[in-house]
Coordinates of C-alpha atoms and ligand atoms in Angstrom, one line a residue:
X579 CA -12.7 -2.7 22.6
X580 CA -11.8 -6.4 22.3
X581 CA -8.8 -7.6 24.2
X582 CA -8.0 -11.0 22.9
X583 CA -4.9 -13.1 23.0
X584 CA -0.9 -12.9 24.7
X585 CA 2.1 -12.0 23.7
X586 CA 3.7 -12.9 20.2
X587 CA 5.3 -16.1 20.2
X588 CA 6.9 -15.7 16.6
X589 CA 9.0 -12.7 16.1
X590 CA 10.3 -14.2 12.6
X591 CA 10.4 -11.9 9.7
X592 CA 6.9 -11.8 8.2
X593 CA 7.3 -10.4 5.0
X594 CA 7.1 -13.0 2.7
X595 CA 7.5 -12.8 -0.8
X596 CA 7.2 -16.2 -2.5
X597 CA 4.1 -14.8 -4.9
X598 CA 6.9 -12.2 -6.4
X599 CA 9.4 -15.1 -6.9
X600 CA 7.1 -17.0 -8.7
X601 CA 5.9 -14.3 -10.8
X602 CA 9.5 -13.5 -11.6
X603 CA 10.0 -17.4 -12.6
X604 CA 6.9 -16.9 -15.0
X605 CA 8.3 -13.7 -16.7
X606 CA 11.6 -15.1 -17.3
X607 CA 10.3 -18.8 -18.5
X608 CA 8.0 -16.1 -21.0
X609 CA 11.5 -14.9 -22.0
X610 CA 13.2 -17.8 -22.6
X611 CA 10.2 -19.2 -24.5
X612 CA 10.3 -15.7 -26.5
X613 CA 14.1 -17.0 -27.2
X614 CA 13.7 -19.9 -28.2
X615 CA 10.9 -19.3 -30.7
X616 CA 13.1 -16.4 -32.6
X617 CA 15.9 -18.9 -32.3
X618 CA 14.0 -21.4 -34.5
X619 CA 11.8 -18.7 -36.7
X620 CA 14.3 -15.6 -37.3
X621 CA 10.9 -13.3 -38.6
X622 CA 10.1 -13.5 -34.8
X623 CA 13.4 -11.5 -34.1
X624 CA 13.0 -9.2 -36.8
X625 CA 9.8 -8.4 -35.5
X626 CA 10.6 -8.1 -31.7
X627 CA 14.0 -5.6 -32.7
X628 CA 10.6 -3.2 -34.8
X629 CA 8.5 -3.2 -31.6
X630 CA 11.6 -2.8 -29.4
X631 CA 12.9 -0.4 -31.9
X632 CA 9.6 2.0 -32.2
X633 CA 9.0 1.0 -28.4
X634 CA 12.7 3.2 -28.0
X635 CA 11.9 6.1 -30.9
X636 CA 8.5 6.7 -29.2
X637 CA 10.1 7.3 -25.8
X638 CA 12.9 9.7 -27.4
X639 CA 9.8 11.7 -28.7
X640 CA 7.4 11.2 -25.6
X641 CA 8.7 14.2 -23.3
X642 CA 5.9 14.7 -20.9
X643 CA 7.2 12.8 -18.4
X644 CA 5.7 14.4 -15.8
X645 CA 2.3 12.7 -16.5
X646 CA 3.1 9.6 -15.1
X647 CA 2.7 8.2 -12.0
X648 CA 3.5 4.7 -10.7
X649 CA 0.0 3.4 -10.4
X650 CA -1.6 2.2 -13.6
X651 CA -5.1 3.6 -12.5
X652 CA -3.7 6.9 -12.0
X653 CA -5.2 9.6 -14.0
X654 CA -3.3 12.4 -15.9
X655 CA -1.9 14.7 -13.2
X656 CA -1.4 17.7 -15.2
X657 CA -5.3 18.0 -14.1
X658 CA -4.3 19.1 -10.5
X659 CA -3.2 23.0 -9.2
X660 CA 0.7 23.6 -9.3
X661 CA 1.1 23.0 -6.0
X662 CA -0.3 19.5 -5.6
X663 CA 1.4 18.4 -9.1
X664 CA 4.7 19.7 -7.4
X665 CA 4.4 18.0 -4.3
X666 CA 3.6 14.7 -6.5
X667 CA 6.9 15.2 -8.8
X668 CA 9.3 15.8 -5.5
X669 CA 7.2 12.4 -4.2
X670 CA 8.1 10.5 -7.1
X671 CA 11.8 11.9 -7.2
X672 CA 12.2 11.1 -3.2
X673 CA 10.7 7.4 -3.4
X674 CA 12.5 6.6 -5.8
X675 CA 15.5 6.8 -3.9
X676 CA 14.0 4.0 -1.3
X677 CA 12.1 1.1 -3.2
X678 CA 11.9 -2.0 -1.6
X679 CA 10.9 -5.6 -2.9
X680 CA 9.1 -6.4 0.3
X681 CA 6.0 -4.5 2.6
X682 CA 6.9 -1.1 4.0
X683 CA 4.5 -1.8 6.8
X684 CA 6.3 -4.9 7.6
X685 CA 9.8 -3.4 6.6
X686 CA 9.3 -0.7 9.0
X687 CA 7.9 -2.8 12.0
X688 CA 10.7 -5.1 11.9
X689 CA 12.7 -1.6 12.4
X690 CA 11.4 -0.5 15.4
X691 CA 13.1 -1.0 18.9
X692 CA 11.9 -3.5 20.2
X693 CA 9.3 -2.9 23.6
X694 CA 11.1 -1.8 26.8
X695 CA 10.1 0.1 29.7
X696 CA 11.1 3.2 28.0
X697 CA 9.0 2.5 25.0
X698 CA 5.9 0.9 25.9
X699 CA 3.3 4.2 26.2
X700 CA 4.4 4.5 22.7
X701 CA 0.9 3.2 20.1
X702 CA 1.5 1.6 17.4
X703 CA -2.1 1.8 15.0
X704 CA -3.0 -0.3 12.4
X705 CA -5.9 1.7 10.4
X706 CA -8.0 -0.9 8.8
X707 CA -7.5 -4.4 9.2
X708 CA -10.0 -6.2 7.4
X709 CA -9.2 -9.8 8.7
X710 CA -6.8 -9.2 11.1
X711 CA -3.4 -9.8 9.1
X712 CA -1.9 -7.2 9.2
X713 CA -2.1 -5.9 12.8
X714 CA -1.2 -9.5 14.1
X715 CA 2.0 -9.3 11.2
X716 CA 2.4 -5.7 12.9
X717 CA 2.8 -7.4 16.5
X718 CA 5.1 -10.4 15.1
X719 CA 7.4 -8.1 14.0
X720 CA 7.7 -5.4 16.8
X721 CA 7.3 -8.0 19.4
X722 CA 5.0 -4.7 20.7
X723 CA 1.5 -4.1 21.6
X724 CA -0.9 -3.7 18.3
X725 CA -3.8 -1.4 18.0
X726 CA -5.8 -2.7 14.9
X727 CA -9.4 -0.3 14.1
X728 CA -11.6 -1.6 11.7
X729 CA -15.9 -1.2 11.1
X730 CA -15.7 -4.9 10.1
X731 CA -18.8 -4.3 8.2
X732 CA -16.8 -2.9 5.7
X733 CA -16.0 1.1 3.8
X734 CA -17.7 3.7 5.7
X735 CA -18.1 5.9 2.4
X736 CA -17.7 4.7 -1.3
X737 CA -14.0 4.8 -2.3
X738 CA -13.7 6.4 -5.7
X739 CA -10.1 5.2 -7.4
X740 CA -9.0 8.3 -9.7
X741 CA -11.4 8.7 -12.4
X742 CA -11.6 4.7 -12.8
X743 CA -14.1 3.0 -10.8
X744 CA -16.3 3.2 -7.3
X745 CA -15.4 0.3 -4.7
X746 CA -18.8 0.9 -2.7
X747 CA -19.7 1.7 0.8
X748 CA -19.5 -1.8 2.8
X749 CA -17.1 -3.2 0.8
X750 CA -14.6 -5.8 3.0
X751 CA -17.3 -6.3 5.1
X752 CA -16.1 -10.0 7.5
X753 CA -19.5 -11.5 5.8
X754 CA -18.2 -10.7 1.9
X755 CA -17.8 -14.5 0.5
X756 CA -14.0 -13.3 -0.5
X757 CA -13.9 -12.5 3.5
X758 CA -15.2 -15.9 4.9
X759 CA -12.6 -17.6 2.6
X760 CA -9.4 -16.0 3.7
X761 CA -10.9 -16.5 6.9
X762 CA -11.3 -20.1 7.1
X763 CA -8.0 -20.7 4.7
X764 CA -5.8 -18.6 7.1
X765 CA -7.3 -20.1 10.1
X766 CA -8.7 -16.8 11.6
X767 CA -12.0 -17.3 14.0
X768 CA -14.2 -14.7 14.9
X769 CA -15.7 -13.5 18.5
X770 CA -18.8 -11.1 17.8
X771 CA -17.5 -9.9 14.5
X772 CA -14.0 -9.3 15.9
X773 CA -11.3 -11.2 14.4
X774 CA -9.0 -12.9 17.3
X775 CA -5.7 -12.5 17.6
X776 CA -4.6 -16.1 17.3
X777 CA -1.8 -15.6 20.2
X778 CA -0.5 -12.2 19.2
X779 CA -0.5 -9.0 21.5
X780 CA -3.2 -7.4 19.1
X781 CA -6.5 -5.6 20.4
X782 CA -9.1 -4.6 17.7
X783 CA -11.3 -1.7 18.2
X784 CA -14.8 -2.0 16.5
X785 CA -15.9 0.8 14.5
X786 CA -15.7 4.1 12.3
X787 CA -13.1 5.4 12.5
X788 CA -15.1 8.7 13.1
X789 CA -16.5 7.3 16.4
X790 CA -14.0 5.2 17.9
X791 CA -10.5 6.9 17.0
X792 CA -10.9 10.2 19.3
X793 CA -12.3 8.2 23.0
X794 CA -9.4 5.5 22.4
X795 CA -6.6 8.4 22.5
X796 CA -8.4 10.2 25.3
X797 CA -8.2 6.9 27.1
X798 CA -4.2 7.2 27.0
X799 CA -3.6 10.8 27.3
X800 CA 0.0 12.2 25.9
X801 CA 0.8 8.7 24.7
X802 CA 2.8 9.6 21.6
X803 CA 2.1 7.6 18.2
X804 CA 4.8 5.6 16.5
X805 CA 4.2 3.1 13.9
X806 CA 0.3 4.5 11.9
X807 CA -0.3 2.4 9.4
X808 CA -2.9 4.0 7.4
X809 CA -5.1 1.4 5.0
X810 CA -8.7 3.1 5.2
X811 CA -8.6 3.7 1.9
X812 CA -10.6 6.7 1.1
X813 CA -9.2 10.1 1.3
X814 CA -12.3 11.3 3.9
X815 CA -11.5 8.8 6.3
X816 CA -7.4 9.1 5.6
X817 CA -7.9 12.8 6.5
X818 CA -10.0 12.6 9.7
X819 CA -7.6 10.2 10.9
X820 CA -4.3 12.4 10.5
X821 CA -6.7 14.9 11.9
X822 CA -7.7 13.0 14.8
X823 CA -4.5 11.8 15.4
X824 CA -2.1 15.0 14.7
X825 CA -1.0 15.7 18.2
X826 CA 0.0 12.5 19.2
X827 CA 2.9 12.4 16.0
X828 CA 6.4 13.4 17.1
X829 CA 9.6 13.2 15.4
X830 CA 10.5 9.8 14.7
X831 CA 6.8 8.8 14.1
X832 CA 6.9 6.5 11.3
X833 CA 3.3 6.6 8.9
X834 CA 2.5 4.3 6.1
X835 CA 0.3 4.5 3.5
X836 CA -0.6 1.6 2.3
X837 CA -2.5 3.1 -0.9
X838 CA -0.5 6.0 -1.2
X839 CA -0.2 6.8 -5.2
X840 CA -3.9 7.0 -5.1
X841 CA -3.6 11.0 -6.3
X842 CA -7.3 11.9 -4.8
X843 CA -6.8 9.6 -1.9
X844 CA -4.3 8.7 0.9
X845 CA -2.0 11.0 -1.2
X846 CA -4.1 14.1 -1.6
X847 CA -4.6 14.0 2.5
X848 CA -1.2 13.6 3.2
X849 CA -0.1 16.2 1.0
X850 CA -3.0 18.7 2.4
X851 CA -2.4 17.7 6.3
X852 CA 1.2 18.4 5.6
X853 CA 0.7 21.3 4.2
X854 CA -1.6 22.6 6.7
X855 CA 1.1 22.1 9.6
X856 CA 4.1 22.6 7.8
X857 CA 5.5 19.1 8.5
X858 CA 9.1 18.0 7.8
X859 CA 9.2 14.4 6.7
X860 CA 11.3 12.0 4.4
X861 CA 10.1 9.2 2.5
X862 CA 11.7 5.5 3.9
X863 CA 10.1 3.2 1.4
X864 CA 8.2 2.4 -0.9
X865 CA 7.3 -1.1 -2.0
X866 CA 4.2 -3.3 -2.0
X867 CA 0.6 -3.6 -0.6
X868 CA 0.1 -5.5 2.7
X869 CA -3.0 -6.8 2.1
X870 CA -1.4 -9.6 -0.2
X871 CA -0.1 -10.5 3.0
X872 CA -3.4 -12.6 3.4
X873 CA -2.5 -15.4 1.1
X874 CA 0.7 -15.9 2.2
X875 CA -0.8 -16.6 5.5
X876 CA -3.1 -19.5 3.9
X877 CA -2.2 -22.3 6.3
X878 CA -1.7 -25.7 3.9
X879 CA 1.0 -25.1 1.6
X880 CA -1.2 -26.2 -1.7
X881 CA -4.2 -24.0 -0.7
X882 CA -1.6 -21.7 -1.0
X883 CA -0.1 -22.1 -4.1
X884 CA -3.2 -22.2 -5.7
X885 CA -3.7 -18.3 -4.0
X886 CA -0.4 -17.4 -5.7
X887 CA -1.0 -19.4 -9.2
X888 CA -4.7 -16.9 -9.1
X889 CA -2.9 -13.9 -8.7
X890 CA -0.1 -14.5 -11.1
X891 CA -3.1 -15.3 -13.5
X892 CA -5.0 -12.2 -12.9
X893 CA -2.0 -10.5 -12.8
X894 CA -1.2 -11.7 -16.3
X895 CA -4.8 -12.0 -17.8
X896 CA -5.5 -8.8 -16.4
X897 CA -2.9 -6.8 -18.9
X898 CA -2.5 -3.9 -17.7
X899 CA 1.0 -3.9 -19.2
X900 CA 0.9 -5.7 -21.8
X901 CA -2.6 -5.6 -23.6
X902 CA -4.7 -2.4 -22.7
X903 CA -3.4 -0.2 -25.3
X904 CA -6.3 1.5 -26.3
X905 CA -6.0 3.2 -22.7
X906 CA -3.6 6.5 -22.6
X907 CA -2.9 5.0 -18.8
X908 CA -1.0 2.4 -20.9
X909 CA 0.9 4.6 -23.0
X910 CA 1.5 6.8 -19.8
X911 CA 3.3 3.8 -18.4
X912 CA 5.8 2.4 -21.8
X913 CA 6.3 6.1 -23.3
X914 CA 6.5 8.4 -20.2
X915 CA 8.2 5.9 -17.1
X916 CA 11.7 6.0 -16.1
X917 CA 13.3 2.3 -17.2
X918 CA 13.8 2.1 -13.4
X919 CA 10.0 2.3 -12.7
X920 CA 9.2 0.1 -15.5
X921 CA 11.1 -2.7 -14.4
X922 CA 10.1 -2.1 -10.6
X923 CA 6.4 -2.6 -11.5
X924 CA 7.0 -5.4 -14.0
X925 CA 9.0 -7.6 -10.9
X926 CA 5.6 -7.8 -8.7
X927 CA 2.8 -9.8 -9.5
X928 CA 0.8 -6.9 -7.4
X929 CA 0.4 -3.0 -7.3
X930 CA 3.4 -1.3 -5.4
X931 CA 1.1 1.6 -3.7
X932 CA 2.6 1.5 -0.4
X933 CA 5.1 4.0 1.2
X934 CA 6.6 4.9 4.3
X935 CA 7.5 7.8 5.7
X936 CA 9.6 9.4 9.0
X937 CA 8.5 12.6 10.5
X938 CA 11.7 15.0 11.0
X939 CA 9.4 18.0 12.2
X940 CA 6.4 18.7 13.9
X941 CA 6.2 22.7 12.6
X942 CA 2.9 24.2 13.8
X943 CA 2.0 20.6 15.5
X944 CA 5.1 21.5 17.8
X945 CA 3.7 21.9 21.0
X946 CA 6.4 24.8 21.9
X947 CA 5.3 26.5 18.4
X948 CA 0.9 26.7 19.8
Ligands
SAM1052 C1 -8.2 -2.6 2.3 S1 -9.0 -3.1 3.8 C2 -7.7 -3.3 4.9 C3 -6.8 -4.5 4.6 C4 -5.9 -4.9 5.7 N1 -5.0 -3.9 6.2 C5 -5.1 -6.1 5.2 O1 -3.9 -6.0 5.1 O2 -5.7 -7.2 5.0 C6 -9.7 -1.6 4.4 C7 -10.5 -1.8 5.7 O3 -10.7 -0.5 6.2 C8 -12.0 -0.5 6.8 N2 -12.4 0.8 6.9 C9 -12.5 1.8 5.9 N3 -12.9 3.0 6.4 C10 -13.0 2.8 7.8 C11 -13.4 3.7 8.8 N4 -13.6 5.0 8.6 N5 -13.4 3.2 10.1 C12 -13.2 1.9 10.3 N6 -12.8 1.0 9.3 C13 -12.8 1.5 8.1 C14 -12.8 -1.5 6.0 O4 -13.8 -2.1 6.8 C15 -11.8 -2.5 5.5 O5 -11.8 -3.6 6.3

């Protein structure tokens, strides 16, 4: 355990969203541009009202709906059992009753009470840290004590996305090049591999989760859990931790996944540890990945544009949306996606895999019910 660092100074709002804005100024300059060009070349519009026009005809014809989900690596999930697909359309239905344009991680921290004496056995985790941003973001906005559990040598197993790619064992290791530059451009130093906590009440635990997770609860016996922020990534580890950690949820605990519509990760352990309890829950928000949190914490304000000008490029270059339509993901997305959805993932120049969620009821976890 490394105890490092006081109390929070800055209790501002964290969540900042300045990448979004900027993305949103590139779409609509894109629009007006798109304007302006049919304005002075009328076949342009002609052609636009056909695409928007079989765009719309497809759609009336495309009634799988069900196919879709909000993450555009997201495999077909007609492939899972009945009950897995069902639990994945009530999902669906439920958050989108609660998007947000911000962080739910940061959205819900700046929601909890504050620390008093009443409150301060409660934990608040944050599951994978990488760097350090998110527990110390975490701790800015509770103005509360921050647990942050990382390896910092990276994945403890390979991390296999749907049916699309393998992010392997050790990935987000501190020595990764990608690593050492967020470090030294967000002004983060490093005491034996530990990221500090640069003034915030954080403490990082150094780790697997496998090894370290268990001894630090039995170190604080009965202490309830309030805020887990869940961003380990891989459904094993996901798992073990709800697992590990199922006695110390009550009603009230708040758990985000920060990769949550990743349906054979975070998602698929969720929907099996609920399951196997009989939890009561209800979805709170659901909004964007806190791990982009790391450029807005770039410390000179031009280091930091050039962060957001890369990821509106990616995000652009990448095409996803707009390019890939050899790839039935694509199709998924324009044919089968409620407008709503379409224009929720077109405002963010990032994924929006994060979600939040209360527990309402314990069922066999109650300790009356055992
Ligand atoms: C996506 S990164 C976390 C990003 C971070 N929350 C942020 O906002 O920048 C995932 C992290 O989980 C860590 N990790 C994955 N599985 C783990 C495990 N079982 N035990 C400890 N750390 C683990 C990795 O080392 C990695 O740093």
């Amino acid at each position: 355990m490394v105890d490092s660092g006081t109390v929070g100074r800055t209790h501002q709002t964290a969540d900042r969203t300045s990448l979004h804005r900027l993305w949103k100024t590139v779409l609509a300059v894109i629009a007006v541009t798109l304007a302006v060009a049919c304005y002075f070349a009328p076949v342009l519009l002609i052609a636009v009202g056909i695409l928007v026009a079989l765009l719309l005809c497809a759609r009336l014809m495309y009634r799988d709906r069900d196919r879709y989900i909000p993450n555009l690596y997201a495999r077909d999930v007609r492939l899972y059992d009945d009950a897995y697909q069902e639990f994945i359309a009530t999902t669906l239905r439920e958050i989108r009753r609660c998007r947000i344009a911000g962080h739910p991680l940061l959205w819900e921290a700046a929601r909890l009470p504050k620390r008093t004496s009443d409150n301060s056995g409660e934990l608040l985790l944050d599951l994978g840290v990488w760097i350090g941003w998110s527990t110390r973001l975490t701790a800015d906005a509770t103005g509360r004590t921050v647990y942050g559990f990382d390896t910092f040598s990276g994945l403890v197993e390979d991390w296999q996305i749907e049916d699309q790619f393998v992010i392997k064992q050790g990935t987000f290791s501190l020595s990764d090049p990608l690593a050492q530059r967020f470090i030294r451009d967000t002004g983060v130093s490093l005491s034996d591999g530990v990221p500090a906590a640069l003034g915030r009440d954080v403490h990082y635990v150094k780790g697997s989760t496998y090894d370290t997770l268990a001894p630090f609860l039995a170190q604080r016996p009965g202490a309830p859990i309030r805020l887990f922020h869940m961003d380990l990534d891989t459904y094993d580890s996901c798992l073990h931790a709800l697992e590990t950690c199922k006695e110390r949820f009550v009603e009230g605990s708040i758990l985000v996944f920060d990769e949550y519509l990743v349906t054979n990760g975070e998602l698929r352990a969720f929907f099996e540890f609920q399951n196997r309890y009989g939890l009561e829950f209800r979805y709170r928000a659901w909004g964007l990945e806190v791990g982009e949190m790391n450029a807005a914490m770039v410390t000179t304000r031009w280091k930091r544009a050039t962060y957001y000008l890369a990821a509106v490029a990616i995000h652009l270059l990448d095409g996803r949306y707009l390019w890939k339509i050899f790839s039935r993901r694509f199709w998924r997305f324009w044919l089968g996606a409620p407008v709503g959805d379409i224009a929720f993932m077109l405002g963010a120049a990032g994924l929006r895999k994060s979600v939040s969620l209360e527990i309402t009821g314990l069922g066999t976890l109650d300790p009356t019910r055992r």
